[in-house]
Amino acid sequence: MAQEEIATRAPESDAQEDSTVTTEQSTQSTPPIATPATVPSMGDHCTSDRPTPSGALPSGELTTLNNVPVYIAKPADYPHSPSKLLLLLTGGTGLHSPNNQLQADQFASQGYLVVMPDQFDGDPAPNAVDMTKIEETTSWLESVKLRTAEGVKAFMIDMWLARHTPEKVLPLLRKVVEGGREEFADAVANGGGIYGVGYCFGAKYILVLAGEQADADAAQAPRDEEEGPVKREPVLRAGAIAHPTMVSVEDLEAVRAPVFIAAVQDDPLFPDEEVLTPGRRAMEKNGVEHEIQVFSGVPHGFAVLGDYDDPKIKQSQQEAYAQMLAWIREH
């Protein structure tokens, strides 16, 4: 994709950067406004839903699988026609988000039996503070209040992330995988394994499940006296992710199953120089089949299903879905 100049952010874009504030002229000096010292670890898309497409209603089922709450979306003709099992991992809005459920339905309409687990154990991300656009007439006091709200939101997200570490998330996902293999053995057999798609927070765990150590904690894995832990096969046959967060180079170095990555140009939540480029080189070195598509002119979170006013986001969202679907179909 040709590199395009980043467009002016739409109202629905993520609040990843500090807003510019123009204050009223006053005889009093304006006190400094504190700004976050570090880049946020998650964007607003992971804490609040975008508008749901008009007239769209989820058609799947909320149930449990191996004692874990899940949303299951099935093809209309299942089980009379063969299906493939697809694990869908969401951003922080989680299991009960109508948009996430509709996303699962969308993949089900293409012949996949979709299992979307509650990877947050009933504790989705805190709702984002409504950071209404700051107008030029905003007083400095109002600006301070808005920035304070933004700081509180960031603190809440950090506290929430501290509750949802790999040590807590992965055991839930492994239970769902085990339950899926048993409950939907026909779909697993038909697809030759389990496929996975992930957005934002969930994208990291699709990479982990596509890695060689995904089936067990490293500390508990069988060990060879000379070579250390015995490597495990990936849980997933293939995976496709969009704008991941919290991903490390080590996550990408461990990947062994084919993966597709829809990234955002100049994304501070998935930085190119620090993570994406060295991760790409590692996959090339390891002979891992992969494809990376970089989208420009859209915010982090653009691929999460929702009704956006910006036609650029709408088009890119559709393109990312089509590319992710094509990847898992081809593998």
JSON list of N, CA, C and O in Angstrom, two decimals, residues 9 12-16 42-50 90-93 99-100 103 198-201 203 241-245 262-265 267-270 295 297-308 312-314 316-318 320 324:
[
{"chain": "A", "resi": 9, "resn": "ARG", "atom": "N", "xyz": [-7.28, 13.63, 12.26]},
{"chain": "A", "resi": 9, "resn": "ARG", "atom": "CA", "xyz": [-8.02, 12.63, 13.01]},
{"chain": "A", "resi": 9, "resn": "ARG", "atom": "C", "xyz": [-9.51, 12.96, 13.06]},
{"chain": "A", "resi": 9, "resn": "ARG", "atom": "O", "xyz": [-9.89, 14.09, 13.33]},
{"chain": "A", "resi": 12, "resn": "GLU", "atom": "N", "xyz": [-13.88, 10.07, 15.98]},
{"chain": "A", "resi": 12, "resn": "GLU", "atom": "CA", "xyz": [-13.89, 8.74, 16.56]},
{"chain": "A", "resi": 12, "resn": "GLU", "atom": "C", "xyz": [-12.50, 8.16, 16.69]},
{"chain": "A", "resi": 12, "resn": "GLU", "atom": "O", "xyz": [-12.34, 7.03, 17.13]},
{"chain": "A", "resi": 13, "resn": "SER", "atom": "N", "xyz": [-11.46, 8.85, 16.29]},
{"chain": "A", "resi": 13, "resn": "SER", "atom": "CA", "xyz": [-10.11, 8.31, 16.37]},
{"chain": "A", "resi": 13, "resn": "SER", "atom": "C", "xyz": [-9.63, 8.29, 17.80]},
{"chain": "A", "resi": 13, "resn": "SER", "atom": "O", "xyz": [-10.15, 8.96, 18.67]},
{"chain": "A", "resi": 14, "resn": "ASP", "atom": "N", "xyz": [-8.58, 7.47, 18.02]},
{"chain": "A", "resi": 14, "resn": "ASP", "atom": "CA", "xyz": [-8.10, 7.25, 19.38]},
{"chain": "A", "resi": 14, "resn": "ASP", "atom": "C", "xyz": [-7.39, 8.47, 19.93]},
{"chain": "A", "resi": 14, "resn": "ASP", "atom": "O", "xyz": [-6.70, 9.18, 19.22]},
{"chain": "A", "resi": 15, "resn": "ALA", "atom": "N", "xyz": [-7.50, 8.65, 21.24]},
{"chain": "A", "resi": 15, "resn": "ALA", "atom": "CA", "xyz": [-6.83, 9.76, 21.90]},
{"chain": "A", "resi": 15, "resn": "ALA", "atom": "C", "xyz": [-5.45, 9.30, 22.31]},
{"chain": "A", "resi": 15, "resn": "ALA", "atom": "O", "xyz": [-5.17, 9.06, 23.47]},
{"chain": "A", "resi": 16, "resn": "GLN", "atom": "N", "xyz": [-4.56, 9.14, 21.31]},
{"chain": "A", "resi": 16, "resn": "GLN", "atom": "CA", "xyz": [-3.24, 8.62, 21.59]},
{"chain": "A", "resi": 16, "resn": "GLN", "atom": "C", "xyz": [-2.24, 9.74, 21.82]},
{"chain": "A", "resi": 16, "resn": "GLN", "atom": "O", "xyz": [-1.17, 9.52, 22.36]},
{"chain": "A", "resi": 42, "resn": "MET", "atom": "N", "xyz": [-2.85, 1.41, 25.73]},
{"chain": "A", "resi": 42, "resn": "MET", "atom": "CA", "xyz": [-4.03, 1.02, 24.99]},
{"chain": "A", "resi": 42, "resn": "MET", "atom": "C", "xyz": [-4.76, 2.26, 24.52]},
{"chain": "A", "resi": 42, "resn": "MET", "atom": "O", "xyz": [-4.73, 3.29, 25.18]},
{"chain": "A", "resi": 43, "resn": "GLY", "atom": "N", "xyz": [-5.45, 2.16, 23.38]},
{"chain": "A", "resi": 43, "resn": "GLY", "atom": "CA", "xyz": [-6.20, 3.29, 22.87]},
{"chain": "A", "resi": 43, "resn": "GLY", "atom": "C", "xyz": [-7.66, 3.23, 23.30]},
{"chain": "A", "resi": 43, "resn": "GLY", "atom": "O", "xyz": [-8.12, 2.26, 23.88]},
{"chain": "A", "resi": 44, "resn": "ASP", "atom": "N", "xyz": [-8.40, 4.31, 22.99]},
{"chain": "A", "resi": 44, "resn": "ASP", "atom": "CA", "xyz": [-9.80, 4.40, 23.39]},
{"chain": "A", "resi": 44, "resn": "ASP", "atom": "C", "xyz": [-10.66, 3.30, 22.78]},
{"chain": "A", "resi": 44, "resn": "ASP", "atom": "O", "xyz": [-11.69, 2.93, 23.33]},
{"chain": "A", "resi": 45, "resn": "HIS", "atom": "N", "xyz": [-10.25, 2.79, 21.62]},
{"chain": "A", "resi": 45, "resn": "HIS", "atom": "CA", "xyz": [-11.04, 1.74, 20.98]},
{"chain": "A", "resi": 45, "resn": "HIS", "atom": "C", "xyz": [-11.17, 0.51, 21.87]},
{"chain": "A", "resi": 45, "resn": "HIS", "atom": "O", "xyz": [-12.10, -0.29, 21.71]},
{"chain": "A", "resi": 46, "resn": "CYS", "atom": "N", "xyz": [-10.21, 0.33, 22.79]},
{"chain": "A", "resi": 46, "resn": "CYS", "atom": "CA", "xyz": [-10.22, -0.85, 23.64]},
{"chain": "A", "resi": 46, "resn": "CYS", "atom": "C", "xyz": [-11.00, -0.63, 24.92]},
{"chain": "A", "resi": 46, "resn": "CYS", "atom": "O", "xyz": [-11.13, -1.55, 25.73]},
{"chain": "A", "resi": 47, "resn": "THR", "atom": "N", "xyz": [-11.51, 0.56, 25.13]},
{"chain": "A", "resi": 47, "resn": "THR", "atom": "CA", "xyz": [-12.23, 0.83, 26.37]},
{"chain": "A", "resi": 47, "resn": "THR", "atom": "C", "xyz": [-13.67, 1.24, 26.13]},
{"chain": "A", "resi": 47, "resn": "THR", "atom": "O", "xyz": [-14.46, 1.29, 27.06]},
{"chain": "A", "resi": 48, "resn": "SER", "atom": "N", "xyz": [-14.04, 1.57, 24.91]},
{"chain": "A", "resi": 48, "resn": "SER", "atom": "CA", "xyz": [-15.43, 1.93, 24.61]},
{"chain": "A", "resi": 48, "resn": "SER", "atom": "C", "xyz": [-15.76, 1.57, 23.18]},
{"chain": "A", "resi": 48, "resn": "SER", "atom": "O", "xyz": [-14.93, 1.70, 22.29]},
{"chain": "A", "resi": 49, "resn": "ASP", "atom": "N", "xyz": [-16.99, 1.12, 22.98]},
{"chain": "A", "resi": 49, "resn": "ASP", "atom": "CA", "xyz": [-17.43, 0.75, 21.64]},
{"chain": "A", "resi": 49, "resn": "ASP", "atom": "C", "xyz": [-17.66, 1.97, 20.77]},
{"chain": "A", "resi": 49, "resn": "ASP", "atom": "O", "xyz": [-18.10, 3.02, 21.24]},
{"chain": "A", "resi": 50, "resn": "ARG", "atom": "N", "xyz": [-17.41, 1.81, 19.50]},
{"chain": "A", "resi": 50, "resn": "ARG", "atom": "CA", "xyz": [-17.83, 2.79, 18.50]},
{"chain": "A", "resi": 50, "resn": "ARG", "atom": "C", "xyz": [-19.31, 2.53, 18.19]},
{"chain": "A", "resi": 50, "resn": "ARG", "atom": "O", "xyz": [-19.86, 1.50, 18.57]},
{"chain": "A", "resi": 90, "resn": "THR", "atom": "N", "xyz": [-10.76, -10.41, 21.31]},
{"chain": "A", "resi": 90, "resn": "THR", "atom": "CA", "xyz": [-11.17, -9.01, 21.14]},
{"chain": "A", "resi": 90, "resn": "THR", "atom": "C", "xyz": [-10.22, -8.03, 21.80]},
{"chain": "A", "resi": 90, "resn": "THR", "atom": "O", "xyz": [-9.29, -8.40, 22.51]},
{"chain": "A", "resi": 91, "resn": "GLY", "atom": "N", "xyz": [-10.53, -6.77, 21.58]},
{"chain": "A", "resi": 91, "resn": "GLY", "atom": "CA", "xyz": [-9.95, -5.70, 22.37]},
{"chain": "A", "resi": 91, "resn": "GLY", "atom": "C", "xyz": [-10.59, -5.70, 23.75]},
{"chain": "A", "resi": 91, "resn": "GLY", "atom": "O", "xyz": [-11.37, -6.58, 24.11]},
{"chain": "A", "resi": 92, "resn": "GLY", "atom": "N", "xyz": [-10.31, -4.65, 24.52]},
{"chain": "A", "resi": 92, "resn": "GLY", "atom": "CA", "xyz": [-10.74, -4.61, 25.90]},
{"chain": "A", "resi": 92, "resn": "GLY", "atom": "C", "xyz": [-12.23, -4.51, 26.12]},
{"chain": "A", "resi": 92, "resn": "GLY", "atom": "O", "xyz": [-12.71, -4.72, 27.23]},
{"chain": "A", "resi": 93, "resn": "THR", "atom": "N", "xyz": [-13.01, -4.19, 25.07]},
{"chain": "A", "resi": 93, "resn": "THR", "atom": "CA", "xyz": [-14.46, -4.09, 25.22]},
{"chain": "A", "resi": 93, "resn": "THR", "atom": "C", "xyz": [-15.09, -5.45, 25.46]},
{"chain": "A", "resi": 93, "resn": "THR", "atom": "O", "xyz": [-16.19, -5.54, 26.01]},
{"chain": "A", "resi": 99, "resn": "ASN", "atom": "N", "xyz": [-20.49, -4.81, 18.95]},
{"chain": "A", "resi": 99, "resn": "ASN", "atom": "CA", "xyz": [-19.64, -4.78, 17.76]},
{"chain": "A", "resi": 99, "resn": "ASN", "atom": "C", "xyz": [-18.76, -6.03, 17.68]},
{"chain": "A", "resi": 99, "resn": "ASN", "atom": "O", "xyz": [-18.54, -6.57, 16.60]},
{"chain": "A", "resi": 100, "resn": "ASN", "atom": "N", "xyz": [-18.24, -6.48, 18.82]},
{"chain": "A", "resi": 100, "resn": "ASN", "atom": "CA", "xyz": [-17.44, -7.70, 18.81]},
{"chain": "A", "resi": 100, "resn": "ASN", "atom": "C", "xyz": [-18.29, -8.91, 18.45]},
{"chain": "A", "resi": 100, "resn": "ASN", "atom": "O", "xyz": [-17.84, -9.81, 17.72]},
{"chain": "A", "resi": 103, "resn": "GLN", "atom": "N", "xyz": [-18.84, -8.81, 14.81]},
{"chain": "A", "resi": 103, "resn": "GLN", "atom": "CA", "xyz": [-17.64, -9.23, 14.10]},
{"chain": "A", "resi": 103, "resn": "GLN", "atom": "C", "xyz": [-17.56, -10.76, 14.04]},
{"chain": "A", "resi": 103, "resn": "GLN", "atom": "O", "xyz": [-17.21, -11.34, 13.01]},
{"chain": "A", "resi": 198, "resn": "GLY", "atom": "N", "xyz": [-7.40, -11.83, 15.91]},
{"chain": "A", "resi": 198, "resn": "GLY", "atom": "CA", "xyz": [-7.36, -11.03, 17.13]},
{"chain": "A", "resi": 198, "resn": "GLY", "atom": "C", "xyz": [-7.20, -9.56, 16.84]},
{"chain": "A", "resi": 198, "resn": "GLY", "atom": "O", "xyz": [-6.57, -9.17, 15.86]},
{"chain": "A", "resi": 199, "resn": "TYR", "atom": "N", "xyz": [-7.81, -8.76, 17.71]},
{"chain": "A", "resi": 199, "resn": "TYR", "atom": "CA", "xyz": [-7.76, -7.31, 17.58]},
{"chain": "A", "resi": 199, "resn": "TYR", "atom": "C", "xyz": [-7.20, -6.71, 18.88]},
{"chain": "A", "resi": 199, "resn": "TYR", "atom": "O", "xyz": [-7.57, -7.12, 19.97]},
{"chain": "A", "resi": 200, "resn": "CYS", "atom": "N", "xyz": [-6.31, -5.74, 18.73]},
{"chain": "A", "resi": 200, "resn": "CYS", "atom": "CA", "xyz": [-5.83, -4.95, 19.86]},
{"chain": "A", "resi": 200, "resn": "CYS", "atom": "C", "xyz": [-5.24, -5.84, 20.96]},
{"chain": "A", "resi": 200, "resn": "CYS", "atom": "O", "xyz": [-4.27, -6.53, 20.75]},
{"chain": "A", "resi": 201, "resn": "PHE", "atom": "N", "xyz": [-5.84, -5.85, 22.15]},
{"chain": "A", "resi": 201, "resn": "PHE", "atom": "CA", "xyz": [-5.37, -6.67, 23.26]},
{"chain": "A", "resi": 201, "resn": "PHE", "atom": "C", "xyz": [-5.32, -8.14, 22.85]},
{"chain": "A", "resi": 201, "resn": "PHE", "atom": "O", "xyz": [-4.35, -8.86, 23.11]},
{"chain": "A", "resi": 203, "resn": "ALA", "atom": "N", "xyz": [-4.94, -9.46, 19.99]},
{"chain": "A", "resi": 203, "resn": "ALA", "atom": "CA", "xyz": [-3.99, -9.78, 18.94]},
{"chain": "A", "resi": 203, "resn": "ALA", "atom": "C", "xyz": [-2.70, -10.38, 19.51]},
{"chain": "A", "resi": 203, "resn": "ALA", "atom": "O", "xyz": [-2.10, -11.28, 18.92]},
{"chain": "A", "resi": 241, "resn": "ILE", "atom": "N", "xyz": [-4.15, -10.88, 12.64]},
{"chain": "A", "resi": 241, "resn": "ILE", "atom": "CA", "xyz": [-4.36, -9.89, 13.69]},
{"chain": "A", "resi": 241, "resn": "ILE", "atom": "C", "xyz": [-4.40, -8.49, 13.11]},
{"chain": "A", "resi": 241, "resn": "ILE", "atom": "O", "xyz": [-3.89, -8.23, 12.02]},
{"chain": "A", "resi": 242, "resn": "ALA", "atom": "N", "xyz": [-5.01, -7.58, 13.88]},
{"chain": "A", "resi": 242, "resn": "ALA", "atom": "CA", "xyz": [-5.07, -6.17, 13.49]},
{"chain": "A", "resi": 242, "resn": "ALA", "atom": "C", "xyz": [-4.64, -5.30, 14.65]},
{"chain": "A", "resi": 242, "resn": "ALA", "atom": "O", "xyz": [-5.03, -5.53, 15.79]},
{"chain": "A", "resi": 243, "resn": "HIS", "atom": "N", "xyz": [-3.81, -4.30, 14.34]},
{"chain": "A", "resi": 243, "resn": "HIS", "atom": "CA", "xyz": [-3.29, -3.29, 15.27]},
{"chain": "A", "resi": 243, "resn": "HIS", "atom": "C", "xyz": [-3.13, -3.82, 16.70]},
{"chain": "A", "resi": 243, "resn": "HIS", "atom": "O", "xyz": [-3.87, -3.42, 17.62]},
{"chain": "A", "resi": 244, "resn": "PRO", "atom": "N", "xyz": [-2.16, -4.71, 16.91]},
{"chain": "A", "resi": 244, "resn": "PRO", "atom": "CA", "xyz": [-1.96, -5.29, 18.23]},
{"chain": "A", "resi": 244, "resn": "PRO", "atom": "C", "xyz": [-1.42, -4.27, 19.24]},
{"chain": "A", "resi": 244, "resn": "PRO", "atom": "O", "xyz": [-0.82, -3.27, 18.88]},
{"chain": "A", "resi": 245, "resn": "THR", "atom": "N", "xyz": [-1.67, -4.54, 20.51]},
{"chain": "A", "resi": 245, "resn": "THR", "atom": "CA", "xyz": [-1.08, -3.77, 21.60]},
{"chain": "A", "resi": 245, "resn": "THR", "atom": "C", "xyz": [-0.37, -4.73, 22.55]},
{"chain": "A", "resi": 245, "resn": "THR", "atom": "O", "xyz": [-0.68, -5.93, 22.59]},
{"chain": "A", "resi": 262, "resn": "ALA", "atom": "N", "xyz": [-2.25, -6.71, 10.21]},
{"chain": "A", "resi": 262, "resn": "ALA", "atom": "CA", "xyz": [-2.71, -5.42, 9.71]},
{"chain": "A", "resi": 262, "resn": "ALA", "atom": "C", "xyz": [-2.26, -4.37, 10.71]},
{"chain": "A", "resi": 262, "resn": "ALA", "atom": "O", "xyz": [-2.76, -4.32, 11.83]},
{"chain": "A", "resi": 263, "resn": "ALA", "atom": "N", "xyz": [-1.29, -3.56, 10.32]},
{"chain": "A", "resi": 263, "resn": "ALA", "atom": "CA", "xyz": [-0.71, -2.57, 11.22]},
{"chain": "A", "resi": 263, "resn": "ALA", "atom": "C", "xyz": [-1.10, -1.17, 10.78]},
{"chain": "A", "resi": 263, "resn": "ALA", "atom": "O", "xyz": [-1.60, -0.96, 9.67]},
{"chain": "A", "resi": 264, "resn": "VAL", "atom": "N", "xyz": [-0.87, -0.21, 11.67]},
{"chain": "A", "resi": 264, "resn": "VAL", "atom": "CA", "xyz": [-1.15, 1.20, 11.39]},
{"chain": "A", "resi": 264, "resn": "VAL", "atom": "C", "xyz": [0.17, 1.93, 11.29]},
{"chain": "A", "resi": 264, "resn": "VAL", "atom": "O", "xyz": [1.07, 1.74, 12.11]},
{"chain": "A", "resi": 265, "resn": "GLN", "atom": "N", "xyz": [0.29, 2.76, 10.28]},
{"chain": "A", "resi": 265, "resn": "GLN", "atom": "CA", "xyz": [1.51, 3.53, 10.10]},
{"chain": "A", "resi": 265, "resn": "GLN", "atom": "C", "xyz": [1.75, 4.45, 11.30]},
{"chain": "A", "resi": 265, "resn": "GLN", "atom": "O", "xyz": [0.84, 5.10, 11.79]},
{"chain": "A", "resi": 267, "resn": "ASP", "atom": "N", "xyz": [2.29, 3.85, 14.45]},
{"chain": "A", "resi": 267, "resn": "ASP", "atom": "CA", "xyz": [1.44, 3.49, 15.58]},
{"chain": "A", "resi": 267, "resn": "ASP", "atom": "C", "xyz": [2.28, 3.40, 16.85]},
{"chain": "A", "resi": 267, "resn": "ASP", "atom": "O", "xyz": [3.12, 2.50, 16.98]},
{"chain": "A", "resi": 268, "resn": "PRO", "atom": "N", "xyz": [2.08, 4.30, 17.82]},
{"chain": "A", "resi": 268, "resn": "PRO", "atom": "CA", "xyz": [2.87, 4.23, 19.06]},
{"chain": "A", "resi": 268, "resn": "PRO", "atom": "C", "xyz": [2.56, 3.01, 19.91]},
{"chain": "A", "resi": 268, "resn": "PRO", "atom": "O", "xyz": [3.35, 2.64, 20.78]},
{"chain": "A", "resi": 269, "resn": "LEU", "atom": "N", "xyz": [1.41, 2.37, 19.67]},
{"chain": "A", "resi": 269, "resn": "LEU", "atom": "CA", "xyz": [1.05, 1.18, 20.42]},
{"chain": "A", "resi": 269, "resn": "LEU", "atom": "C", "xyz": [1.64, -0.10, 19.82]},
{"chain": "A", "resi": 269, "resn": "LEU", "atom": "O", "xyz": [1.63, -1.16, 20.45]},
{"chain": "A", "resi": 270, "resn": "PHE", "atom": "N", "xyz": [2.15, 0.00, 18.60]},
{"chain": "A", "resi": 270, "resn": "PHE", "atom": "CA", "xyz": [2.82, -1.11, 17.93]},
{"chain": "A", "resi": 270, "resn": "PHE", "atom": "C", "xyz": [3.94, -0.51, 17.09]},
{"chain": "A", "resi": 270, "resn": "PHE", "atom": "O", "xyz": [3.89, -0.49, 15.87]},
{"chain": "A", "resi": 295, "resn": "PHE", "atom": "N", "xyz": [-1.50, 0.18, 7.09]},
{"chain": "A", "resi": 295, "resn": "PHE", "atom": "CA", "xyz": [-2.55, 1.10, 6.69]},
{"chain": "A", "resi": 295, "resn": "PHE", "atom": "C", "xyz": [-2.18, 2.51, 7.15]},
{"chain": "A", "resi": 295, "resn": "PHE", "atom": "O", "xyz": [-1.83, 2.71, 8.31]},
{"chain": "A", "resi": 297, "resn": "GLY", "atom": "N", "xyz": [-3.24, 6.78, 7.31]},
{"chain": "A", "resi": 297, "resn": "GLY", "atom": "CA", "xyz": [-4.39, 7.68, 7.33]},
{"chain": "A", "resi": 297, "resn": "GLY", "atom": "C", "xyz": [-5.54, 7.22, 8.17]},
{"chain": "A", "resi": 297, "resn": "GLY", "atom": "O", "xyz": [-6.65, 7.72, 8.05]},
{"chain": "A", "resi": 298, "resn": "VAL", "atom": "N", "xyz": [-5.30, 6.21, 9.05]},
{"chain": "A", "resi": 298, "resn": "VAL", "atom": "CA", "xyz": [-6.35, 5.71, 9.94]},
{"chain": "A", "resi": 298, "resn": "VAL", "atom": "C", "xyz": [-5.80, 5.61, 11.35]},
{"chain": "A", "resi": 298, "resn": "VAL", "atom": "O", "xyz": [-4.60, 5.47, 11.55]},
{"chain": "A", "resi": 299, "resn": "PRO", "atom": "N", "xyz": [-6.67, 5.67, 12.37]},
{"chain": "A", "resi": 299, "resn": "PRO", "atom": "CA", "xyz": [-6.20, 5.57, 13.75]},
{"chain": "A", "resi": 299, "resn": "PRO", "atom": "C", "xyz": [-6.00, 4.12, 14.17]},
{"chain": "A", "resi": 299, "resn": "PRO", "atom": "O", "xyz": [-6.55, 3.20, 13.57]},
{"chain": "A", "resi": 300, "resn": "HIS", "atom": "N", "xyz": [-5.23, 3.92, 15.21]},
{"chain": "A", "resi": 300, "resn": "HIS", "atom": "CA", "xyz": [-5.14, 2.61, 15.84]},
{"chain": "A", "resi": 300, "resn": "HIS", "atom": "C", "xyz": [-6.55, 2.20, 16.26]},
{"chain": "A", "resi": 300, "resn": "HIS", "atom": "O", "xyz": [-7.29, 2.98, 16.83]},
{"chain": "A", "resi": 301, "resn": "GLY", "atom": "N", "xyz": [-6.92, 0.96, 15.95]},
{"chain": "A", "resi": 301, "resn": "GLY", "atom": "CA", "xyz": [-8.26, 0.48, 16.26]},
{"chain": "A", "resi": 301, "resn": "GLY", "atom": "C", "xyz": [-9.22, 0.55, 15.10]},
{"chain": "A", "resi": 301, "resn": "GLY", "atom": "O", "xyz": [-10.39, 0.18, 15.25]},
{"chain": "A", "resi": 302, "resn": "PHE", "atom": "N", "xyz": [-8.75, 0.97, 13.93]},
{"chain": "A", "resi": 302, "resn": "PHE", "atom": "CA", "xyz": [-9.65, 1.18, 12.79]},
{"chain": "A", "resi": 302, "resn": "PHE", "atom": "C", "xyz": [-10.37, -0.09, 12.35]},
{"chain": "A", "resi": 302, "resn": "PHE", "atom": "O", "xyz": [-11.47, -0.02, 11.80]},
{"chain": "A", "resi": 303, "resn": "ALA", "atom": "N", "xyz": [-9.76, -1.25, 12.57]},
{"chain": "A", "resi": 303, "resn": "ALA", "atom": "CA", "xyz": [-10.33, -2.50, 12.05]},
{"chain": "A", "resi": 303, "resn": "ALA", "atom": "C", "xyz": [-11.41, -3.08, 12.93]},
{"chain": "A", "resi": 303, "resn": "ALA", "atom": "O", "xyz": [-12.10, -4.02, 12.53]},
{"chain": "A", "resi": 304, "resn": "VAL", "atom": "N", "xyz": [-11.58, -2.54, 14.15]},
{"chain": "A", "resi": 304, "resn": "VAL", "atom": "CA", "xyz": [-12.66, -3.00, 15.02]},
{"chain": "A", "resi": 304, "resn": "VAL", "atom": "C", "xyz": [-14.00, -2.59, 14.41]},
{"chain": "A", "resi": 304, "resn": "VAL", "atom": "O", "xyz": [-14.19, -1.43, 14.05]},
{"chain": "A", "resi": 305, "resn": "LEU", "atom": "N", "xyz": [-14.90, -3.53, 14.31]},
{"chain": "A", "resi": 305, "resn": "LEU", "atom": "CA", "xyz": [-16.18, -3.27, 13.66]},
{"chain": "A", "resi": 305, "resn": "LEU", "atom": "C", "xyz": [-16.92, -2.13, 14.34]},
{"chain": "A", "resi": 305, "resn": "LEU", "atom": "O", "xyz": [-16.98, -2.04, 15.56]},
{"chain": "A", "resi": 306, "resn": "GLY", "atom": "N", "xyz": [-17.48, -1.24, 13.53]},
{"chain": "A", "resi": 306, "resn": "GLY", "atom": "CA", "xyz": [-18.24, -0.11, 14.05]},
{"chain": "A", "resi": 306, "resn": "GLY", "atom": "C", "xyz": [-18.68, 0.76, 12.90]},
{"chain": "A", "resi": 306, "resn": "GLY", "atom": "O", "xyz": [-18.22, 0.63, 11.77]},
{"chain": "A", "resi": 307, "resn": "ASP", "atom": "N", "xyz": [-19.59, 1.68, 13.18]},
{"chain": "A", "resi": 307, "resn": "ASP", "atom": "CA", "xyz": [-20.12, 2.58, 12.16]},
{"chain": "A", "resi": 307, "resn": "ASP", "atom": "C", "xyz": [-19.39, 3.92, 12.27]},
{"chain": "A", "resi": 307, "resn": "ASP", "atom": "O", "xyz": [-19.62, 4.68, 13.21]},
{"chain": "A", "resi": 308, "resn": "TYR", "atom": "N", "xyz": [-18.49, 4.17, 11.36]},
{"chain": "A", "resi": 308, "resn": "TYR", "atom": "CA", "xyz": [-17.67, 5.38, 11.38]},
{"chain": "A", "resi": 308, "resn": "TYR", "atom": "C", "xyz": [-18.16, 6.38, 10.34]},
{"chain": "A", "resi": 308, "resn": "TYR", "atom": "O", "xyz": [-18.61, 6.00, 9.25]},
{"chain": "A", "resi": 312, "resn": "LYS", "atom": "N", "xyz": [-12.62, 7.02, 4.97]},
{"chain": "A", "resi": 312, "resn": "LYS", "atom": "CA", "xyz": [-11.31, 6.37, 4.92]},
{"chain": "A", "resi": 312, "resn": "LYS", "atom": "C", "xyz": [-11.26, 5.22, 5.91]},
{"chain": "A", "resi": 312, "resn": "LYS", "atom": "O", "xyz": [-10.74, 4.14, 5.60]},
{"chain": "A", "resi": 313, "resn": "ILE", "atom": "N", "xyz": [-11.79, 5.43, 7.12]},
{"chain": "A", "resi": 313, "resn": "ILE", "atom": "CA", "xyz": [-11.80, 4.37, 8.11]},
{"chain": "A", "resi": 313, "resn": "ILE", "atom": "C", "xyz": [-12.73, 3.23, 7.66]},
{"chain": "A", "resi": 313, "resn": "ILE", "atom": "O", "xyz": [-12.39, 2.05, 7.79]},
{"chain": "A", "resi": 314, "resn": "LYS", "atom": "N", "xyz": [-13.89, 3.58, 7.13]},
{"chain": "A", "resi": 314, "resn": "LYS", "atom": "CA", "xyz": [-14.82, 2.55, 6.66]},
{"chain": "A", "resi": 314, "resn": "LYS", "atom": "C", "xyz": [-14.17, 1.66, 5.61]},
{"chain": "A", "resi": 314, "resn": "LYS", "atom": "O", "xyz": [-14.26, 0.43, 5.66]},
{"chain": "A", "resi": 316, "resn": "SER", "atom": "N", "xyz": [-10.91, 1.21, 4.94]},
{"chain": "A", "resi": 316, "resn": "SER", "atom": "CA", "xyz": [-9.78, 0.45, 5.49]},
{"chain": "A", "resi": 316, "resn": "SER", "atom": "C", "xyz": [-10.26, -0.69, 6.36]},
{"chain": "A", "resi": 316, "resn": "SER", "atom": "O", "xyz": [-9.66, -1.78, 6.38]},
{"chain": "A", "resi": 317, "resn": "GLN", "atom": "N", "xyz": [-11.34, -0.46, 7.12]},
{"chain": "A", "resi": 317, "resn": "GLN", "atom": "CA", "xyz": [-11.91, -1.51, 7.96]},
{"chain": "A", "resi": 317, "resn": "GLN", "atom": "C", "xyz": [-12.35, -2.69, 7.09]},
{"chain": "A", "resi": 317, "resn": "GLN", "atom": "O", "xyz": [-12.08, -3.86, 7.42]},
{"chain": "A", "resi": 318, "resn": "GLN", "atom": "N", "xyz": [-13.01, -2.41, 6.01]},
{"chain": "A", "resi": 318, "resn": "GLN", "atom": "CA", "xyz": [-13.46, -3.46, 5.10]},
{"chain": "A", "resi": 318, "resn": "GLN", "atom": "C", "xyz": [-12.28, -4.18, 4.45]},
{"chain": "A", "resi": 318, "resn": "GLN", "atom": "O", "xyz": [-12.30, -5.41, 4.30]},
{"chain": "A", "resi": 320, "resn": "ALA", "atom": "N", "xyz": [-9.20, -4.50, 5.70]},
{"chain": "A", "resi": 320, "resn": "ALA", "atom": "CA", "xyz": [-8.52, -5.31, 6.70]},
{"chain": "A", "resi": 320, "resn": "ALA", "atom": "C", "xyz": [-9.28, -6.62, 6.96]},
{"chain": "A", "resi": 320, "resn": "ALA", "atom": "O", "xyz": [-8.67, -7.70, 7.04]},
{"chain": "A", "resi": 324, "resn": "MET", "atom": "N", "xyz": [-7.77, -10.34, 6.27]},
{"chain": "A", "resi": 324, "resn": "MET", "atom": "CA", "xyz": [-7.68, -11.32, 7.36]},
{"chain": "A", "resi": 324, "resn": "MET", "atom": "C", "xyz": [-8.45, -12.59, 7.01]},
{"chain": "A", "resi": 324, "resn": "MET", "atom": "O", "xyz": [-7.97, -13.72, 7.23]}
]
